[in-house]
Short mmCIF file of N, CA, C and O in Angstrom, two decimals:
data_model
loop_
_atom_site.label_atom_id
_atom_site.label_comp_id
_atom_site.label_asym_id
_atom_site.label_seq_id
_atom_site.Cartn_x
_atom_site.Cartn_y
_atom_site.Cartn_z
N ASN M 1 -3.91 -14.96 26.93
CA ASN M 1 -3.76 -14.89 25.48
C ASN M 1 -2.42 -15.51 25.11
O ASN M 1 -1.37 -15.09 25.58
N ASN M 2 -2.40 -16.45 24.24
CA ASN M 2 -1.18 -17.16 23.87
C ASN M 2 -0.27 -16.35 22.97
O ASN M 2 0.92 -16.64 22.90
N THR M 3 -0.76 -15.38 22.25
CA THR M 3 0.10 -14.63 21.33
C THR M 3 1.15 -13.82 22.09
O THR M 3 2.24 -13.61 21.59
N GLY M 4 0.86 -13.38 23.29
CA GLY M 4 1.84 -12.66 24.09
C GLY M 4 3.01 -13.53 24.51
O GLY M 4 4.15 -13.10 24.55
N ILE M 5 2.74 -14.78 24.77
CA ILE M 5 3.79 -15.70 25.17
C ILE M 5 4.71 -15.99 23.99
O ILE M 5 5.92 -15.98 24.11
N VAL M 6 4.15 -16.22 22.83
CA VAL M 6 4.96 -16.52 21.65
C VAL M 6 5.79 -15.31 21.25
O VAL M 6 6.97 -15.43 20.91
N ALA M 7 5.24 -14.13 21.33
CA ALA M 7 5.97 -12.92 20.95
C ALA M 7 7.10 -12.62 21.91
O ALA M 7 8.07 -11.99 21.54
N ALA M 8 7.00 -13.09 23.15
CA ALA M 8 8.02 -12.78 24.14
C ALA M 8 9.24 -13.70 24.02
O ALA M 8 10.28 -13.42 24.57
N LYS M 9 9.12 -14.81 23.32
CA LYS M 9 10.24 -15.74 23.19
C LYS M 9 11.25 -15.20 22.20
O LYS M 9 10.92 -14.55 21.23
N GLY M 10 12.51 -15.50 22.44
CA GLY M 10 13.56 -15.07 21.54
C GLY M 10 14.77 -15.95 21.70
O GLY M 10 14.83 -16.81 22.59
N ASP M 11 15.74 -15.74 20.86
CA ASP M 11 16.96 -16.52 20.97
C ASP M 11 18.13 -15.60 21.27
O ASP M 11 17.96 -14.42 21.56
N LYS M 12 19.33 -16.14 21.20
CA LYS M 12 20.51 -15.37 21.60
C LYS M 12 20.84 -14.23 20.64
O LYS M 12 21.58 -13.33 20.98
N TRP M 13 20.29 -14.25 19.44
CA TRP M 13 20.61 -13.23 18.44
C TRP M 13 19.69 -12.01 18.53
O TRP M 13 19.94 -11.00 17.88
N ASP M 14 18.64 -12.08 19.32
CA ASP M 14 17.70 -10.96 19.41
C ASP M 14 18.35 -9.71 19.97
O ASP M 14 18.07 -8.60 19.52
N GLY M 15 19.23 -9.86 20.94
CA GLY M 15 19.92 -8.69 21.51
C GLY M 15 20.82 -8.03 20.49
O GLY M 15 20.85 -6.80 20.37
N LEU M 16 21.55 -8.82 19.72
CA LEU M 16 22.43 -8.28 18.69
C LEU M 16 21.63 -7.61 17.58
O LEU M 16 22.00 -6.54 17.09
N GLU M 17 20.53 -8.22 17.21
CA GLU M 17 19.68 -7.63 16.18
C GLU M 17 19.10 -6.30 16.65
O GLU M 17 19.06 -5.33 15.90
N GLY M 18 18.66 -6.25 17.88
CA GLY M 18 18.13 -5.00 18.44
C GLY M 18 19.18 -3.91 18.49
O GLY M 18 18.92 -2.76 18.15
N TRP M 19 20.40 -4.28 18.89
CA TRP M 19 21.49 -3.30 18.94
C TRP M 19 21.83 -2.80 17.54
O TRP M 19 21.98 -1.60 17.32
N SER M 20 21.95 -3.71 16.57
CA SER M 20 22.33 -3.28 15.22
C SER M 20 21.25 -2.39 14.61
O SER M 20 21.56 -1.43 13.91
N PHE M 21 19.99 -2.70 14.90
CA PHE M 21 18.93 -1.85 14.35
C PHE M 21 18.94 -0.48 14.99
O PHE M 21 18.86 0.54 14.30
N SER M 22 19.09 -0.42 16.29
CA SER M 22 19.01 0.88 16.98
C SER M 22 20.23 1.74 16.73
O SER M 22 20.12 2.96 16.69
N TRP M 23 21.41 1.16 16.57
CA TRP M 23 22.62 1.96 16.39
C TRP M 23 23.04 2.11 14.93
O TRP M 23 23.43 3.20 14.51
N LEU M 24 22.97 1.06 14.17
CA LEU M 24 23.47 1.14 12.80
C LEU M 24 22.38 1.60 11.82
O LEU M 24 22.61 2.50 11.02
N HIS M 25 21.22 1.00 11.88
CA HIS M 25 20.18 1.34 10.93
C HIS M 25 19.57 2.72 11.18
O HIS M 25 19.09 3.36 10.25
N LYS M 26 19.58 3.16 12.41
CA LYS M 26 19.04 4.49 12.71
C LYS M 26 20.12 5.55 12.77
O LYS M 26 19.83 6.71 12.99
N TRP M 27 21.39 5.18 12.56
CA TRP M 27 22.52 6.12 12.54
C TRP M 27 22.57 6.94 13.82
O TRP M 27 22.72 8.15 13.80
N ASN M 28 22.47 6.27 14.97
CA ASN M 28 22.54 6.96 16.26
C ASN M 28 23.97 7.29 16.67
O ASN M 28 24.19 8.12 17.53
N PHE M 29 24.94 6.61 16.08
CA PHE M 29 26.31 6.96 16.41
C PHE M 29 26.66 8.26 15.70
O PHE M 29 26.01 8.67 14.77
N PHE M 30 27.67 8.95 16.12
CA PHE M 30 28.04 10.28 15.64
C PHE M 30 26.93 11.30 15.92
O PHE M 30 26.77 12.26 15.17
N ALA M 31 26.16 11.10 16.97
CA ALA M 31 25.06 12.01 17.27
C ALA M 31 25.56 13.41 17.57
O ALA M 31 24.90 14.40 17.24
N GLU M 32 26.76 13.51 18.16
CA GLU M 32 27.29 14.83 18.48
C GLU M 32 27.96 15.49 17.27
O GLU M 32 28.23 16.68 17.29
N TYR M 33 28.24 14.71 16.24
CA TYR M 33 28.85 15.25 15.02
C TYR M 33 27.87 15.09 13.86
O TYR M 33 28.05 14.26 12.97
N LYS M 34 26.83 15.89 13.88
CA LYS M 34 25.75 15.72 12.91
C LYS M 34 26.19 15.95 11.47
O LYS M 34 25.72 15.29 10.57
N ASN M 35 27.11 16.88 11.25
CA ASN M 35 27.57 17.12 9.88
C ASN M 35 28.33 15.92 9.33
O ASN M 35 28.13 15.52 8.18
N CYS M 36 29.21 15.34 10.15
CA CYS M 36 29.94 14.14 9.73
C CYS M 36 28.97 12.98 9.47
O CYS M 36 29.12 12.25 8.50
N ARG M 37 28.00 12.83 10.35
CA ARG M 37 27.00 11.77 10.18
C ARG M 37 26.23 11.95 8.89
O ARG M 37 26.03 11.00 8.14
N ASP M 38 25.82 13.17 8.61
CA ASP M 38 25.06 13.44 7.38
C ASP M 38 25.91 13.17 6.14
O ASP M 38 25.40 12.66 5.14
N ILE M 39 27.19 13.49 6.20
CA ILE M 39 28.08 13.21 5.07
C ILE M 39 28.23 11.71 4.88
O ILE M 39 28.16 11.21 3.74
N LEU M 40 28.40 10.95 5.98
CA LEU M 40 28.51 9.50 5.88
C LEU M 40 27.24 8.87 5.32
O LEU M 40 27.29 7.95 4.51
N ILE M 41 26.09 9.37 5.76
CA ILE M 41 24.82 8.86 5.25
C ILE M 41 24.70 9.16 3.76
O ILE M 41 24.27 8.31 2.97
N SER M 42 25.11 10.36 3.34
CA SER M 42 25.03 10.73 1.93
C SER M 42 25.96 9.87 1.07
O SER M 42 25.57 9.41 -0.01
N ILE M 43 27.17 9.62 1.56
CA ILE M 43 28.11 8.78 0.82
C ILE M 43 27.58 7.35 0.72
O ILE M 43 27.62 6.73 -0.35
N THR M 44 27.05 6.84 1.81
CA THR M 44 26.48 5.48 1.80
C THR M 44 25.30 5.39 0.84
O THR M 44 25.20 4.43 0.07
N ALA M 45 24.43 6.38 0.85
CA ALA M 45 23.29 6.38 -0.06
C ALA M 45 23.76 6.46 -1.51
O ALA M 45 23.20 5.79 -2.39
N PHE M 46 24.79 7.25 -1.77
CA PHE M 46 25.33 7.36 -3.12
C PHE M 46 25.86 6.02 -3.61
O PHE M 46 25.58 5.60 -4.74
N PHE M 47 26.62 5.32 -2.76
CA PHE M 47 27.16 4.02 -3.16
C PHE M 47 26.06 2.97 -3.32
O PHE M 47 26.15 2.10 -4.20
N HIS M 48 25.01 3.06 -2.53
CA HIS M 48 23.87 2.17 -2.73
C HIS M 48 23.22 2.44 -4.09
O HIS M 48 22.82 1.51 -4.78
N LEU M 49 23.11 3.68 -4.45
CA LEU M 49 22.54 4.05 -5.74
C LEU M 49 23.41 3.51 -6.89
O LEU M 49 22.89 2.93 -7.85
N ILE M 50 24.73 3.68 -6.77
CA ILE M 50 25.64 3.19 -7.80
C ILE M 50 25.54 1.67 -7.92
O ILE M 50 25.49 1.12 -9.03
N MET M 51 25.50 0.97 -6.80
CA MET M 51 25.39 -0.49 -6.83
C MET M 51 24.07 -0.93 -7.45
O MET M 51 24.02 -1.91 -8.20
N GLY M 52 23.01 -0.21 -7.18
CA GLY M 52 21.72 -0.54 -7.80
C GLY M 52 21.75 -0.34 -9.30
O GLY M 52 21.22 -1.16 -10.06
N ILE M 53 22.36 0.75 -9.74
CA ILE M 53 22.47 1.02 -11.18
C ILE M 53 23.32 -0.04 -11.86
O ILE M 53 22.96 -0.55 -12.93
N LEU M 54 24.46 -0.39 -11.24
CA LEU M 54 25.31 -1.43 -11.82
C LEU M 54 24.61 -2.79 -11.85
O LEU M 54 24.73 -3.54 -12.82
N GLY M 55 23.88 -3.10 -10.81
CA GLY M 55 23.11 -4.35 -10.79
C GLY M 55 22.05 -4.37 -11.87
O GLY M 55 21.85 -5.39 -12.54
N LEU M 56 21.36 -3.27 -12.06
CA LEU M 56 20.36 -3.20 -13.12
C LEU M 56 21.01 -3.34 -14.50
O LEU M 56 20.48 -4.03 -15.37
N LYS M 57 22.17 -2.71 -14.67
CA LYS M 57 22.90 -2.82 -15.94
C LYS M 57 23.30 -4.27 -16.21
O LYS M 57 23.13 -4.77 -17.33
N LEU M 58 23.82 -4.94 -15.20
CA LEU M 58 24.18 -6.35 -15.37
C LEU M 58 22.97 -7.22 -15.65
O LEU M 58 23.02 -8.13 -16.49
N PHE M 59 21.88 -6.96 -14.96
CA PHE M 59 20.64 -7.71 -15.18
C PHE M 59 20.15 -7.54 -16.61
O PHE M 59 19.80 -8.51 -17.28
N LEU M 60 20.15 -6.29 -17.10
CA LEU M 60 19.67 -6.06 -18.46
C LEU M 60 20.61 -6.64 -19.50
O LEU M 60 20.17 -7.15 -20.53
N ALA M 61 21.92 -6.61 -19.24
CA ALA M 61 22.89 -7.21 -20.17
C ALA M 61 22.71 -8.72 -20.22
O ALA M 61 22.75 -9.31 -21.30
N HIS M 62 22.50 -9.33 -19.08
CA HIS M 62 22.29 -10.78 -19.03
C HIS M 62 20.97 -11.16 -19.71
O HIS M 62 20.90 -12.16 -20.41
N ARG M 63 19.98 -10.36 -19.51
CA ARG M 63 18.65 -10.64 -20.09
C ARG M 63 18.66 -10.50 -21.61
O ARG M 63 17.99 -11.24 -22.31
N SER M 64 19.45 -9.55 -22.13
CA SER M 64 19.47 -9.33 -23.58
C SER M 64 20.25 -10.43 -24.30
O SER M 64 20.09 -10.60 -25.50
N LYS M 65 21.09 -11.19 -23.60
CA LYS M 65 21.86 -12.27 -24.22
C LYS M 65 21.05 -13.51 -24.44
O LYS M 65 21.47 -14.41 -25.14
N ARG M 66 19.89 -13.62 -23.85
CA ARG M 66 19.05 -14.82 -23.98
C ARG M 66 18.47 -14.96 -25.35
O ARG M 66 18.13 -14.33 -26.13
#
């Protein structure tokens, strides 16, 4: 089956991408300090929310000027 061969190919960035996904996106670091990790996740989520709100505000302000 040729699809297995194509799926197995990768470049030099695949290892870095795999590491960043497993450690950063899944928040595996600070595993022994779960309270600190949860606080960091909450702060990060809060700032993402603020950035989304500010982006929406800018989008609506730009759209109303047309």
